[in-house]
mmCIF file of C-alpha atoms in Angstrom:
data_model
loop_
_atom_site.group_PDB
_atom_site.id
_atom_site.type_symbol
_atom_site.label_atom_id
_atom_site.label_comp_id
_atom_site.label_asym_id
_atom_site.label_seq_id
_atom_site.Cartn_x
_atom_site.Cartn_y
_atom_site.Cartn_z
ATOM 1 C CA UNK C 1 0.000 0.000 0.000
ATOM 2 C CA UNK C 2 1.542 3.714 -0.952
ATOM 3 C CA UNK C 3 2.144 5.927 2.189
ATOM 4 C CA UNK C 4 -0.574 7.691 3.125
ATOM 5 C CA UNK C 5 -1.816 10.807 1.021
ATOM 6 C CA UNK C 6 -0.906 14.171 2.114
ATOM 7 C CA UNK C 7 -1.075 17.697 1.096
ATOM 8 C CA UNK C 8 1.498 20.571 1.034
ATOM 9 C CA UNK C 9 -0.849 23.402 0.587
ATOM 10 C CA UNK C 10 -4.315 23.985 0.104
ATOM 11 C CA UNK C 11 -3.994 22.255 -3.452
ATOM 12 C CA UNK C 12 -7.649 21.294 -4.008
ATOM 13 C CA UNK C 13 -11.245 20.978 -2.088
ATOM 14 C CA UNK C 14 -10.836 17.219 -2.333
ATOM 15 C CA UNK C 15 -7.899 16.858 0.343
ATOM 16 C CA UNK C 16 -7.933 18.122 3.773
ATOM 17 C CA UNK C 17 -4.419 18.112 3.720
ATOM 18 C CA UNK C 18 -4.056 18.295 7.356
ATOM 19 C CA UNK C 19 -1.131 16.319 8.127
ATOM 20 C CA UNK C 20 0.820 18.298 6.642
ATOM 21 C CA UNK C 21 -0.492 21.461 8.532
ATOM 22 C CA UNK C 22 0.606 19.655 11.756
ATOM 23 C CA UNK C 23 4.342 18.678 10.522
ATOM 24 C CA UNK C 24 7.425 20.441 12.044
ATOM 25 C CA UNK C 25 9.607 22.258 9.802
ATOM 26 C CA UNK C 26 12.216 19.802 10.364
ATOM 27 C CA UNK C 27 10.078 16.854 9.263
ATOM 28 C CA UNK C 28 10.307 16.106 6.029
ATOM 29 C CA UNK C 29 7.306 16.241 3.718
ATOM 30 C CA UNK C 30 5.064 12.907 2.756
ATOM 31 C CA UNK C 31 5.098 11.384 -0.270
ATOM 32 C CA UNK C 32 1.653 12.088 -1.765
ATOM 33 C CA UNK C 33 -0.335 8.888 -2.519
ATOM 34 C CA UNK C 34 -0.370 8.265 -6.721
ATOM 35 C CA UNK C 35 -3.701 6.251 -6.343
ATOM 36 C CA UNK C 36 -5.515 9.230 -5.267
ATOM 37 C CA UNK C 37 -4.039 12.167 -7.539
ATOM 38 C CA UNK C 38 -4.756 9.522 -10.559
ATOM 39 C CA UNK C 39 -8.030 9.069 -9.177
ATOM 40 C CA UNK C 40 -8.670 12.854 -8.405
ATOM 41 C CA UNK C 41 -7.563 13.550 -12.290
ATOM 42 C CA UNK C 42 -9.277 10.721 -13.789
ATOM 43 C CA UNK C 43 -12.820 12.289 -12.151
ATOM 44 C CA UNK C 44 -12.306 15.444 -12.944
ATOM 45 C CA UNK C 45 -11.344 14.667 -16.702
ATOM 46 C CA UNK C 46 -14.713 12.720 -16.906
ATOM 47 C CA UNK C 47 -16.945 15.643 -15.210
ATOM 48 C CA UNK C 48 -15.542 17.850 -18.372
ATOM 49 C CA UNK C 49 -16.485 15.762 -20.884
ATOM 50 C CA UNK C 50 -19.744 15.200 -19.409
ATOM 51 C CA UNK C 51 -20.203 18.862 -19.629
ATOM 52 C CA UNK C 52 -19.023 18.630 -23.243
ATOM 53 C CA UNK C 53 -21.395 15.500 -24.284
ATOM 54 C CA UNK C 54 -24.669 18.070 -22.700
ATOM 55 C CA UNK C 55 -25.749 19.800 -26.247
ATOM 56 C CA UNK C 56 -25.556 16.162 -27.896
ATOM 57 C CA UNK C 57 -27.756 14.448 -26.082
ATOM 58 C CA UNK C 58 -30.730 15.179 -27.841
ATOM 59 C CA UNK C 59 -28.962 13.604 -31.127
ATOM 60 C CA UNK C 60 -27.513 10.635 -29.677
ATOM 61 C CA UNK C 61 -28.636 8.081 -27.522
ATOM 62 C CA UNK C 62 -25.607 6.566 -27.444
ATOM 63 C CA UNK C 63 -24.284 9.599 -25.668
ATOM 64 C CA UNK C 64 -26.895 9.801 -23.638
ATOM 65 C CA UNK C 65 -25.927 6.450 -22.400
ATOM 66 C CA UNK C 66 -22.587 7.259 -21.460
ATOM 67 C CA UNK C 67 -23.672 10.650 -19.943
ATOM 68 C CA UNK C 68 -25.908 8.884 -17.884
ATOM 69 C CA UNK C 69 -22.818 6.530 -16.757
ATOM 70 C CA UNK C 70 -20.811 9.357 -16.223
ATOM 71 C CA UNK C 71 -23.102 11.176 -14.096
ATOM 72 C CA UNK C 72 -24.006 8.042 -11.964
ATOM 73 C CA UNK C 73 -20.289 7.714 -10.705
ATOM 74 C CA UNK C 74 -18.064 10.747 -11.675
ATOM 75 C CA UNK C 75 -18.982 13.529 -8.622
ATOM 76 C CA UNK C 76 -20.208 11.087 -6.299
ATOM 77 C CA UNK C 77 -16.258 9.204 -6.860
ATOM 78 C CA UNK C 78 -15.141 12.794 -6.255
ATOM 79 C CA UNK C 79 -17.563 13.502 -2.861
ATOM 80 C CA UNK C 80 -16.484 10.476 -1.437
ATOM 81 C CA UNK C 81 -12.705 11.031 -1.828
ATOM 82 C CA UNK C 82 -13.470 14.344 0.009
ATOM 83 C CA UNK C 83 -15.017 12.499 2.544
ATOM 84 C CA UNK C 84 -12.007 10.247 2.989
ATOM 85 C CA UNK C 85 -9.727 13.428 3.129
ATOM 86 C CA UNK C 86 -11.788 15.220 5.384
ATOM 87 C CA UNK C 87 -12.004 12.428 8.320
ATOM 88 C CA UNK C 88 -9.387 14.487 10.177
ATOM 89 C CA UNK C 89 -11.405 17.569 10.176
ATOM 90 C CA UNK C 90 -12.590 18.456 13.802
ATOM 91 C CA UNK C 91 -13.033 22.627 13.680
ATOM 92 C CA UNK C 92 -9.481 23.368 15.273
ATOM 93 C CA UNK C 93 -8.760 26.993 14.536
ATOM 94 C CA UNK C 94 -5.739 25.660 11.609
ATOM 95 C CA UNK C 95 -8.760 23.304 10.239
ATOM 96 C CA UNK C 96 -11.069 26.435 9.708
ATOM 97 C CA UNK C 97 -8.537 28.758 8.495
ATOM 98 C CA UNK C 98 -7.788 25.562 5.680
ATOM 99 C CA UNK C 99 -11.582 25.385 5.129
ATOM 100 C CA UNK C 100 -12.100 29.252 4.670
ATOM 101 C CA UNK C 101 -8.924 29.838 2.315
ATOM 102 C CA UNK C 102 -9.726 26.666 0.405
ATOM 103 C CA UNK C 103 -13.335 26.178 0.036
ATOM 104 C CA UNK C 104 -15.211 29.823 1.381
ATOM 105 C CA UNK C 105 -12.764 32.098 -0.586
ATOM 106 C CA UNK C 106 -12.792 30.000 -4.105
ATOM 107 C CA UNK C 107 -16.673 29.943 -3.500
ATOM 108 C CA UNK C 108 -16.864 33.833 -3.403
ATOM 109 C CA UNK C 109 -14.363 34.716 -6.153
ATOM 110 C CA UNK C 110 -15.785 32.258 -8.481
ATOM 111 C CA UNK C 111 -19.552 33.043 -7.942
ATOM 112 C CA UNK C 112 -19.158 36.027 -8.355
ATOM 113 C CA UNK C 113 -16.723 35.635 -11.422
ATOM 114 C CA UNK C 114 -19.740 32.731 -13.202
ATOM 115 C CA UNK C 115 -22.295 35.472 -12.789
ATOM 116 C CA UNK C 116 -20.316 38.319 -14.253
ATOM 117 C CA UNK C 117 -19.043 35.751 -17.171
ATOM 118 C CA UNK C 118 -22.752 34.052 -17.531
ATOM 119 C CA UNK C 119 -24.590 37.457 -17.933
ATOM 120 C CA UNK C 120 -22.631 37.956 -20.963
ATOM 121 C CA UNK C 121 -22.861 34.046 -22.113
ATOM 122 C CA UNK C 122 -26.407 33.588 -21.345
ATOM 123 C CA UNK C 123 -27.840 36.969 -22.339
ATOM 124 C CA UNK C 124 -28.946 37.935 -18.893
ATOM 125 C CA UNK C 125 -27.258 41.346 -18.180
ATOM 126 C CA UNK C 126 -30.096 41.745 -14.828
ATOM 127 C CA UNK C 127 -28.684 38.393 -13.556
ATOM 128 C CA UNK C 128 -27.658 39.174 -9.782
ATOM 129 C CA UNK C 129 -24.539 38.071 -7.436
ATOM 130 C CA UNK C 130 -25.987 35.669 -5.222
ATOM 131 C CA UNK C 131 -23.872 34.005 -2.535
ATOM 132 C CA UNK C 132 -26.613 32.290 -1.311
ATOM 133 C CA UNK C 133 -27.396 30.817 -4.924
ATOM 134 C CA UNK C 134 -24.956 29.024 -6.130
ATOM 135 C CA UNK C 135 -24.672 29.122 -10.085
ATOM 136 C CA UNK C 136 -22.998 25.913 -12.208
ATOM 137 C CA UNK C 137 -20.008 24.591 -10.797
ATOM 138 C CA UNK C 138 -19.834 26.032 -7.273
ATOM 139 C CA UNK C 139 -22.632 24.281 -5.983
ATOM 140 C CA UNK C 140 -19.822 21.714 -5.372
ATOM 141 C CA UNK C 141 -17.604 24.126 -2.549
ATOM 142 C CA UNK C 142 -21.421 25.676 -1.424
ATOM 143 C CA UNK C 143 -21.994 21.568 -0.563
ATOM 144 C CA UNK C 144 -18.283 20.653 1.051
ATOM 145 C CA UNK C 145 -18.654 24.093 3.219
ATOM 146 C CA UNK C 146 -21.608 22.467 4.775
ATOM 147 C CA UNK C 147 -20.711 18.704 4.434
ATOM 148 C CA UNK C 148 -17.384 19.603 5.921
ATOM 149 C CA UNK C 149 -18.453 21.502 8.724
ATOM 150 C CA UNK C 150 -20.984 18.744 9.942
ATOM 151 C CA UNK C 151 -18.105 15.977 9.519
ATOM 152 C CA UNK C 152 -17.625 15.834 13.852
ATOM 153 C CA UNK C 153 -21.359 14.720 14.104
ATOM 154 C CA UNK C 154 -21.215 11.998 11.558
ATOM 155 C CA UNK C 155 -17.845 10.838 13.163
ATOM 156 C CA UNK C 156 -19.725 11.110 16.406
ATOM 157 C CA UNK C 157 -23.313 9.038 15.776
ATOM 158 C CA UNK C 158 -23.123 5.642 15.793
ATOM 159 C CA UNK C 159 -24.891 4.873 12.383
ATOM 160 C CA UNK C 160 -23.603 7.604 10.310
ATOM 161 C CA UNK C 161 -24.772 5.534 6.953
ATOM 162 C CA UNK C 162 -28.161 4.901 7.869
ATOM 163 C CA UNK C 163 -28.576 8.468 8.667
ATOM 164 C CA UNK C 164 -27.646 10.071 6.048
ATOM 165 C CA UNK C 165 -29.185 8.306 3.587
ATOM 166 C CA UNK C 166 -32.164 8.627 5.156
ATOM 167 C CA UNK C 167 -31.540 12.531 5.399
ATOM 168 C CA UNK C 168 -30.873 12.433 1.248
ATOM 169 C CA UNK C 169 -34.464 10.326 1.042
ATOM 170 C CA UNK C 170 -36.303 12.944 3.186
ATOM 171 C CA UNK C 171 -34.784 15.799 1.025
ATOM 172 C CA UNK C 172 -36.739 13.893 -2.029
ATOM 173 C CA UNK C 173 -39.924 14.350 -0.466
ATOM 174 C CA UNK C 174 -40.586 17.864 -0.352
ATOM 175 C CA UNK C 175 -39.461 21.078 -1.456
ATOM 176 C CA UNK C 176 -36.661 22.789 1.654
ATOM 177 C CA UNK C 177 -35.580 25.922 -0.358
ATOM 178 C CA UNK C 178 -32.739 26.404 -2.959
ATOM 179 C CA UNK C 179 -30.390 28.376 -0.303
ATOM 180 C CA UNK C 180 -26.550 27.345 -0.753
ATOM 181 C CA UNK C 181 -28.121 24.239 -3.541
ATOM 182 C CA UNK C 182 -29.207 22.823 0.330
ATOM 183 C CA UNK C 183 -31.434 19.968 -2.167
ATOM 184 C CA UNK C 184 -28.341 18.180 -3.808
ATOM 185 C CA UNK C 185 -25.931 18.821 -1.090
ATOM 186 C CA UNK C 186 -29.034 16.974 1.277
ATOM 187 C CA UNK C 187 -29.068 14.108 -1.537
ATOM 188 C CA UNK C 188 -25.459 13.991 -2.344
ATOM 189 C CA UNK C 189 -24.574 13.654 1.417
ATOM 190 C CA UNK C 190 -24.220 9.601 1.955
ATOM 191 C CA UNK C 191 -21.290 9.938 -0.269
ATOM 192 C CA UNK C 192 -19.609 12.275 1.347
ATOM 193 C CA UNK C 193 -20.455 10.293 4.865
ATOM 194 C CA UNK C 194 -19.256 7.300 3.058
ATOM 195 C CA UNK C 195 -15.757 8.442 2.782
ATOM 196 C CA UNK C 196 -16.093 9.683 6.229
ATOM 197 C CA UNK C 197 -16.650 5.998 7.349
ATOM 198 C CA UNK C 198 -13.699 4.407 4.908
ATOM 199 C CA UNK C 199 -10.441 3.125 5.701
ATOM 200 C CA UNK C 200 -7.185 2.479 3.563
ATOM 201 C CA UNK C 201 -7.797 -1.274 3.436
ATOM 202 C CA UNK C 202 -11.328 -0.608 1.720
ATOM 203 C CA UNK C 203 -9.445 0.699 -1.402
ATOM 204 C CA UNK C 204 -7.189 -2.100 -0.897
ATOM 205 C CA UNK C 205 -9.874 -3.880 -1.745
ATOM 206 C CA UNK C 206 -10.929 -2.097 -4.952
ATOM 207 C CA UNK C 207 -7.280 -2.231 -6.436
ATOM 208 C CA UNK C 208 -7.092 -5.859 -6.237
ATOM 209 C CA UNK C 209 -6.560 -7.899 -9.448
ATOM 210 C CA UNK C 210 -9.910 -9.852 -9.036
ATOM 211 C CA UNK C 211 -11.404 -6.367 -8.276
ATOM 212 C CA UNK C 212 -9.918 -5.067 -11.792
ATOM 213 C CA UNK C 213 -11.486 -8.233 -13.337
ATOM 214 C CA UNK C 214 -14.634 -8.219 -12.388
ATOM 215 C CA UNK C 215 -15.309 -4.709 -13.092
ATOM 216 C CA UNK C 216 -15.389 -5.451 -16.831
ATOM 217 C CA UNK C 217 -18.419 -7.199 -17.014
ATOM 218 C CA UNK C 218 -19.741 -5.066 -14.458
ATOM 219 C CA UNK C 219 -19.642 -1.818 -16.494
ATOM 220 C CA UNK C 220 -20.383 -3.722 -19.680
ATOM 221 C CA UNK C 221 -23.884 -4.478 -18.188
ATOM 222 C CA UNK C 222 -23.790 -1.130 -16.399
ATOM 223 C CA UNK C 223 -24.024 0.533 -19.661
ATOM 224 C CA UNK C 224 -26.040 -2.062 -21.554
ATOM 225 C CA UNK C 225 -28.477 -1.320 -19.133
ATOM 226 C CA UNK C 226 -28.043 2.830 -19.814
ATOM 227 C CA UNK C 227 -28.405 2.184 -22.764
ATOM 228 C CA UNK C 228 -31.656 0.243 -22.080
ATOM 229 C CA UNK C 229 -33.229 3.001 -19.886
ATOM 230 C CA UNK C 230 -32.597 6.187 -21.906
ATOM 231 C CA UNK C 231 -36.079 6.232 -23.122
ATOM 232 C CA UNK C 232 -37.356 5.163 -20.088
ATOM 233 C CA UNK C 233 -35.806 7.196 -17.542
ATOM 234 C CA UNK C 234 -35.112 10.686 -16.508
ATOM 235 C CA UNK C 235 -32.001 10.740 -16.400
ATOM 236 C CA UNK C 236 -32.229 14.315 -13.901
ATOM 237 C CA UNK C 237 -32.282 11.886 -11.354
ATOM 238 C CA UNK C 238 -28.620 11.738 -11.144
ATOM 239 C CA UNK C 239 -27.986 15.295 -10.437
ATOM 240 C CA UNK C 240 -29.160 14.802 -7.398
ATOM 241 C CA UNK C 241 -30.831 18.481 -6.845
ATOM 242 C CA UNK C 242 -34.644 17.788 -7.481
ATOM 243 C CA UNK C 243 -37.717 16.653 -5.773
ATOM 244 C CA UNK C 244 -40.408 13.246 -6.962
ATOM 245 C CA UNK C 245 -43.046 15.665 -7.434
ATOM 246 C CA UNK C 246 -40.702 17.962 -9.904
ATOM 247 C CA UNK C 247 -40.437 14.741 -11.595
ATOM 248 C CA UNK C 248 -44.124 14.378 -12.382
ATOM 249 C CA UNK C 249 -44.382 10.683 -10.100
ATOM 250 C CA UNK C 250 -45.508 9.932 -6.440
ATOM 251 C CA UNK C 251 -44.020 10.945 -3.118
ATOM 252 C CA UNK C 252 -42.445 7.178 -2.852
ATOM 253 C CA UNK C 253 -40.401 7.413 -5.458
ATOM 254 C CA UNK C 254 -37.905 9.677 -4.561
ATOM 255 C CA UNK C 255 -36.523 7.594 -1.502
ATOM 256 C CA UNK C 256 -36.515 4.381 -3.249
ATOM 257 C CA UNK C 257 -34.522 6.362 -6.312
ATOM 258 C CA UNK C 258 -32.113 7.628 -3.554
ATOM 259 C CA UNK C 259 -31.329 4.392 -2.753
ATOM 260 C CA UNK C 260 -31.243 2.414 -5.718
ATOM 261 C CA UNK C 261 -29.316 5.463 -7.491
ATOM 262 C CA UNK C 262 -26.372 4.934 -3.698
ATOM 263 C CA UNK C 263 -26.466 1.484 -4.851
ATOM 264 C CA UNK C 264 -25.454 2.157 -8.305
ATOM 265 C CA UNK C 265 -23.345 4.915 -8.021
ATOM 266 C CA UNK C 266 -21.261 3.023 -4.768
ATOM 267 C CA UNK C 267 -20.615 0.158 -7.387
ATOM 268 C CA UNK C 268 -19.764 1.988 -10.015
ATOM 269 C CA UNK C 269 -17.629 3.935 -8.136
ATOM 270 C CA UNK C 270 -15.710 0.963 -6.941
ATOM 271 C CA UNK C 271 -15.450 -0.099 -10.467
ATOM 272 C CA UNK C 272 -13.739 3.387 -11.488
ATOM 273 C CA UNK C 273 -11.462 3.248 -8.761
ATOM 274 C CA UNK C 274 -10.483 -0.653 -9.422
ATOM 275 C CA UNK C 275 -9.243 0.746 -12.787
ATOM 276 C CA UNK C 276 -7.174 3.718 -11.584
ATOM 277 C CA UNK C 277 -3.248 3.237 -11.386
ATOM 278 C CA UNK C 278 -1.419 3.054 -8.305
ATOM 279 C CA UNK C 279 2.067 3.736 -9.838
ATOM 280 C CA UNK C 280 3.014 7.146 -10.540
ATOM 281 C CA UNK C 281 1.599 8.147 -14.197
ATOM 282 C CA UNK C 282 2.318 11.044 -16.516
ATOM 283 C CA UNK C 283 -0.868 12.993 -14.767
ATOM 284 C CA UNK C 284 -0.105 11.875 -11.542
ATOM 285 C CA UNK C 285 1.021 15.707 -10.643
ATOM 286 C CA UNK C 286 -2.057 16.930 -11.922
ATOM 287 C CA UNK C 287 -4.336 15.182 -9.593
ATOM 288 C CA UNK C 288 -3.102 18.247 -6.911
ATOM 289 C CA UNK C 289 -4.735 20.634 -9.233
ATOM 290 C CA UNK C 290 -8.548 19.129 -10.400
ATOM 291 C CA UNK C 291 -10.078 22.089 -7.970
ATOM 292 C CA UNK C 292 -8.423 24.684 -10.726
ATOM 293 C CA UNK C 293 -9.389 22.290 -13.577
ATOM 294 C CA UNK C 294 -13.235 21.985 -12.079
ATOM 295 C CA UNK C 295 -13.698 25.478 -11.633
ATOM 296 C CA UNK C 296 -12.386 27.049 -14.780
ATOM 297 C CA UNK C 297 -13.301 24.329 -17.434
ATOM 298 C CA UNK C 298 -16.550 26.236 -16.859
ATOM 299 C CA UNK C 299 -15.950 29.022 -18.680
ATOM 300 C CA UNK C 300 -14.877 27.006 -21.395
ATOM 301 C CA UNK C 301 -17.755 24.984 -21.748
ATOM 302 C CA UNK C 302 -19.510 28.533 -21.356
ATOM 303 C CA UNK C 303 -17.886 30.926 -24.122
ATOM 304 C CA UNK C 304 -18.660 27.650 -26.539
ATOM 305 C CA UNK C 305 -22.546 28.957 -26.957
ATOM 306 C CA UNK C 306 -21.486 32.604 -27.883
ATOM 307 C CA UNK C 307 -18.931 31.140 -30.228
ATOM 308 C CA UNK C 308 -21.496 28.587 -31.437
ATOM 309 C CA UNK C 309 -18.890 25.686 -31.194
ATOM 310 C CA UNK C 310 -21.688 23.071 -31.212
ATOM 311 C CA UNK C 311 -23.396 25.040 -34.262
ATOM 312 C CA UNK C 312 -21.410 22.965 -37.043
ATOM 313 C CA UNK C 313 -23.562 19.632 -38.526
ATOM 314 C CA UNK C 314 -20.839 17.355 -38.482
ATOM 315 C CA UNK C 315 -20.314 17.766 -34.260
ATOM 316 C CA UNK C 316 -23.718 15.752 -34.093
ATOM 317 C CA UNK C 317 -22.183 12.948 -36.097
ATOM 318 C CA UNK C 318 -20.016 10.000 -34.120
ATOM 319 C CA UNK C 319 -16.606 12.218 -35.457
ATOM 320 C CA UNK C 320 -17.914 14.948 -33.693
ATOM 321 C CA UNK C 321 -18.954 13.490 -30.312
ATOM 322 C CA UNK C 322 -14.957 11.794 -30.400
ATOM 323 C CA UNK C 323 -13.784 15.195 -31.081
ATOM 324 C CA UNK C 324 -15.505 17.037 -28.381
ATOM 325 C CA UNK C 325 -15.106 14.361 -25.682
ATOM 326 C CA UNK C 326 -11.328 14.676 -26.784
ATOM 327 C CA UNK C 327 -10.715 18.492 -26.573
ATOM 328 C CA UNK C 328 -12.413 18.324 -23.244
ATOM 329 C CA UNK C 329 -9.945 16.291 -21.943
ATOM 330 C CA UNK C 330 -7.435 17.911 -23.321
ATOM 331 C CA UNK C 331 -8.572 21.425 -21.893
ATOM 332 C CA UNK C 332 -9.285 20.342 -18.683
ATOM 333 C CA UNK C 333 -5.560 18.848 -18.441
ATOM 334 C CA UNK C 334 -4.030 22.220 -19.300
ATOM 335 C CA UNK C 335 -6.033 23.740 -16.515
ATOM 336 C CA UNK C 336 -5.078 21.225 -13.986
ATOM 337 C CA UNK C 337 -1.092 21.843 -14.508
ATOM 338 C CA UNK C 338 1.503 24.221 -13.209
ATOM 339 C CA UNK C 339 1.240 26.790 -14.754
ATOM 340 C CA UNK C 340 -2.172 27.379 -14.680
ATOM 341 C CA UNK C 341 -1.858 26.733 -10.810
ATOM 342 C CA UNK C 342 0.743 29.734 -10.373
ATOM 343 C CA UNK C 343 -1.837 32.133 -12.425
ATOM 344 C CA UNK C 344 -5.120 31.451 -10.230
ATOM 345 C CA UNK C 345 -3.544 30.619 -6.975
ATOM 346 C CA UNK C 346 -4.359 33.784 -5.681
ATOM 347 C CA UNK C 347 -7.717 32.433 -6.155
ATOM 348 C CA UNK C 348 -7.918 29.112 -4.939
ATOM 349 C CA UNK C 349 -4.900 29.249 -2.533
ATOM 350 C CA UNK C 350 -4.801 32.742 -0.725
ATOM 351 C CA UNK C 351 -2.509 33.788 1.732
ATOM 352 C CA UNK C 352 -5.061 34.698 4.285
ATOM 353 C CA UNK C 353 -2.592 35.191 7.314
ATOM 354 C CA UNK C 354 -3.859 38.382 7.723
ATOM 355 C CA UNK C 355 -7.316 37.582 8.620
ATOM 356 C CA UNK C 356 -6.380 35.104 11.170
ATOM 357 C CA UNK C 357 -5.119 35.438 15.336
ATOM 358 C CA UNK C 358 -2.218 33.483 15.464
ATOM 359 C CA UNK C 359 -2.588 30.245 17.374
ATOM 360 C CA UNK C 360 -1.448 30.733 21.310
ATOM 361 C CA UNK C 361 1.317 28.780 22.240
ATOM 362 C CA UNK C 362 0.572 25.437 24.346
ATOM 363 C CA UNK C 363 0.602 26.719 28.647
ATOM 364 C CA UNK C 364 3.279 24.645 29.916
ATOM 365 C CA UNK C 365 4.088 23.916 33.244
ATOM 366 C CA UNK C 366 7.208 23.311 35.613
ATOM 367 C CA UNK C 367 10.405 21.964 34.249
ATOM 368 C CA UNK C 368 8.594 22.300 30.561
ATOM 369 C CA UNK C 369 5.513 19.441 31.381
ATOM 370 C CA UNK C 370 2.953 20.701 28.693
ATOM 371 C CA UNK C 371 -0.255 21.097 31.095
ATOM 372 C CA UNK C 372 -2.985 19.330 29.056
ATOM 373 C CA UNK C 373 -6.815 20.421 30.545
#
């Protein structure tokens, strides 16, 4: 098994990052964990080509199939490896500081920065700056502020699953108000709460060789069945934000979707992550940047309706769908390397010192005894 994961800054939402908050300067840093920066990339590369396969659905029910695939696995892979990386949180004054400079402050500048960009994109000039509605992509840091801050009580009940999910199959039921996206951070929660509750020998289990193996036929009938459903389902179900009665179908519905969409998410999840390398890759690097390559593929995937990128005939055809799916992977790279990093960090990674009291040092007491009350 690789040494445990670690963080040297506040590189992305998805890792705490807080052991190496706590090191000494004399300690020398971790080595960061390849499974989970492959794993980190690998997510983020597919949430940009879902956003790219969006305007062909309507053409292609092939890609509707695989969008549906996508969006069963792809965020929720990504909520419960910031679960996992946010077991460790427990509202210390150096875990909030971390949690305002890398979730509150990205959330702010980049609201703010979608509306602006969006009013000009979408034709809505009157469109407001709402912090309290979050537009597109920041729903995700609106959802990890509040999943994040509630992580002590989960750690704290004593049947954190079972909770949750039935918190995500109440929030089905009836309408609670749009503040902060409160309805898919609600239904995305048991992910989240699932990483919460993992341990390091659960992914051993996943990157076993029989694991690997009997993924294939897994996702073969995974998207057989996608492919099955398309005209049959809605497939809004898996973004996780509405109610059964915006759906048009009784009350009941909505918690037994909740849990057989956990069920198929969980497995596909465990499918994706049987698949992702644990030896150090050429992208490996750039899993400590997917929180700049989430946020600004956005405006890429915005500008391309102004441009009319999707306006050519030939897009609609199976040439076009393998070109789009393969520029969005490409631009989502670029935004995930160095580069790219050093430009926005002001952004993502402020140096918020300023803001903050220094931490007192620890009371000691005679001959140096630290006095722990």
């Amino acid at each position: 098994m690789p040494p445990p994961h670690t963080s040297a800054a506040v590189d992305d939402a998805v890792s705490d990052g807080t052991a190496s908050a706590a090191r000494t300067p004399l300690e020398p840093p971790k080595q960061r964990d390849a499974f989970f920066d492959n794993a980190k990339y690998l997510a983020i590369v597919l949430v940009a080509m879902g956003h790219a396969w969006e305007p062909l659905r309507s053409d292609s029910r092939t890609v509707t199939a695989l969008y549906m695939i996508v969006y069963a696995f792809h965020m929720p892979a990504f909520i419960i490896m910031s679960g996992y990386f946010s077991r460790g949180f427990d509202a210390t004054p150096q875990k909030v500081k971390r949690l305002v400079t890398g979730v509150v402050v990205p959330y702010v500048v980049f609201e703010t920065a979608y509306t602006l960009f969006t009013r000009w994109t979408d034709g809505e000039p009157d469109r407001p700056i709402s912090l309290l509605d979050p537009l597109y992509l920041t729903w995700f840091l609106a959802a990890l502020f509040i999943w994040r801050l509630t992580t002590p009580i989960w750690k704290s009940v004593r049947w954190p699953m079972p909770l949750a999910l039935a918190v995500a199959m109440l929030a089905t039921l009836s309408p609670i108000g749009g503040d902060l996206d409160l309805p898919r951070t609600l239904q995305f929660l048991p992910y989240f709460v699932l990483g919460l509750c993992l341990k390091p020998e659960h992914f051993r289990l996943v990157r076993r060789r029989a694991a690997r193996v009997l993924a294939v036929p897994v996702f073969a009938c995974a998207l057989a069945v996608a492919y099955w459903v398309v005209p049959r389902m809605d497939y809004g179900w898996f973004f996780h934000r509405d109610t059964a009665a915006d759906f048009g179908v009784p009350d009941w519905y909505g918690p037994v979707m909740t849990l057989a969409l956990f069920g198929c998410s969980v497995t596909l999840v465990a499918c994706f992550l049987a698949w992702v390398p644990g030896r150090r890759t050429w992208f490996t690097t750039l899993g400590a940047g997917t929180l700049y390559g989430y946020l600004l593929h956005g405006f890429v995937a915005q500008i391309s309706k102004p441009w009319g990128w999707y306006d050519p005939a030939w897009i609609y055809q199976p040439l076009g769908a393998v070109t789009v799916t393969v520029v969005a992977a490409a631009v989502v790279t670029a935004l995930c390397t160095a580069p790219v990093r050093r430009v926005f960090r002001f952004a993502m990674e402020p140096d918020m010192g300023w803001a903050f009291r220094r931490a007192a040092p620890a009371p000691t007491g005679g001959g140096g005894t630290t006095v722990r009350g």
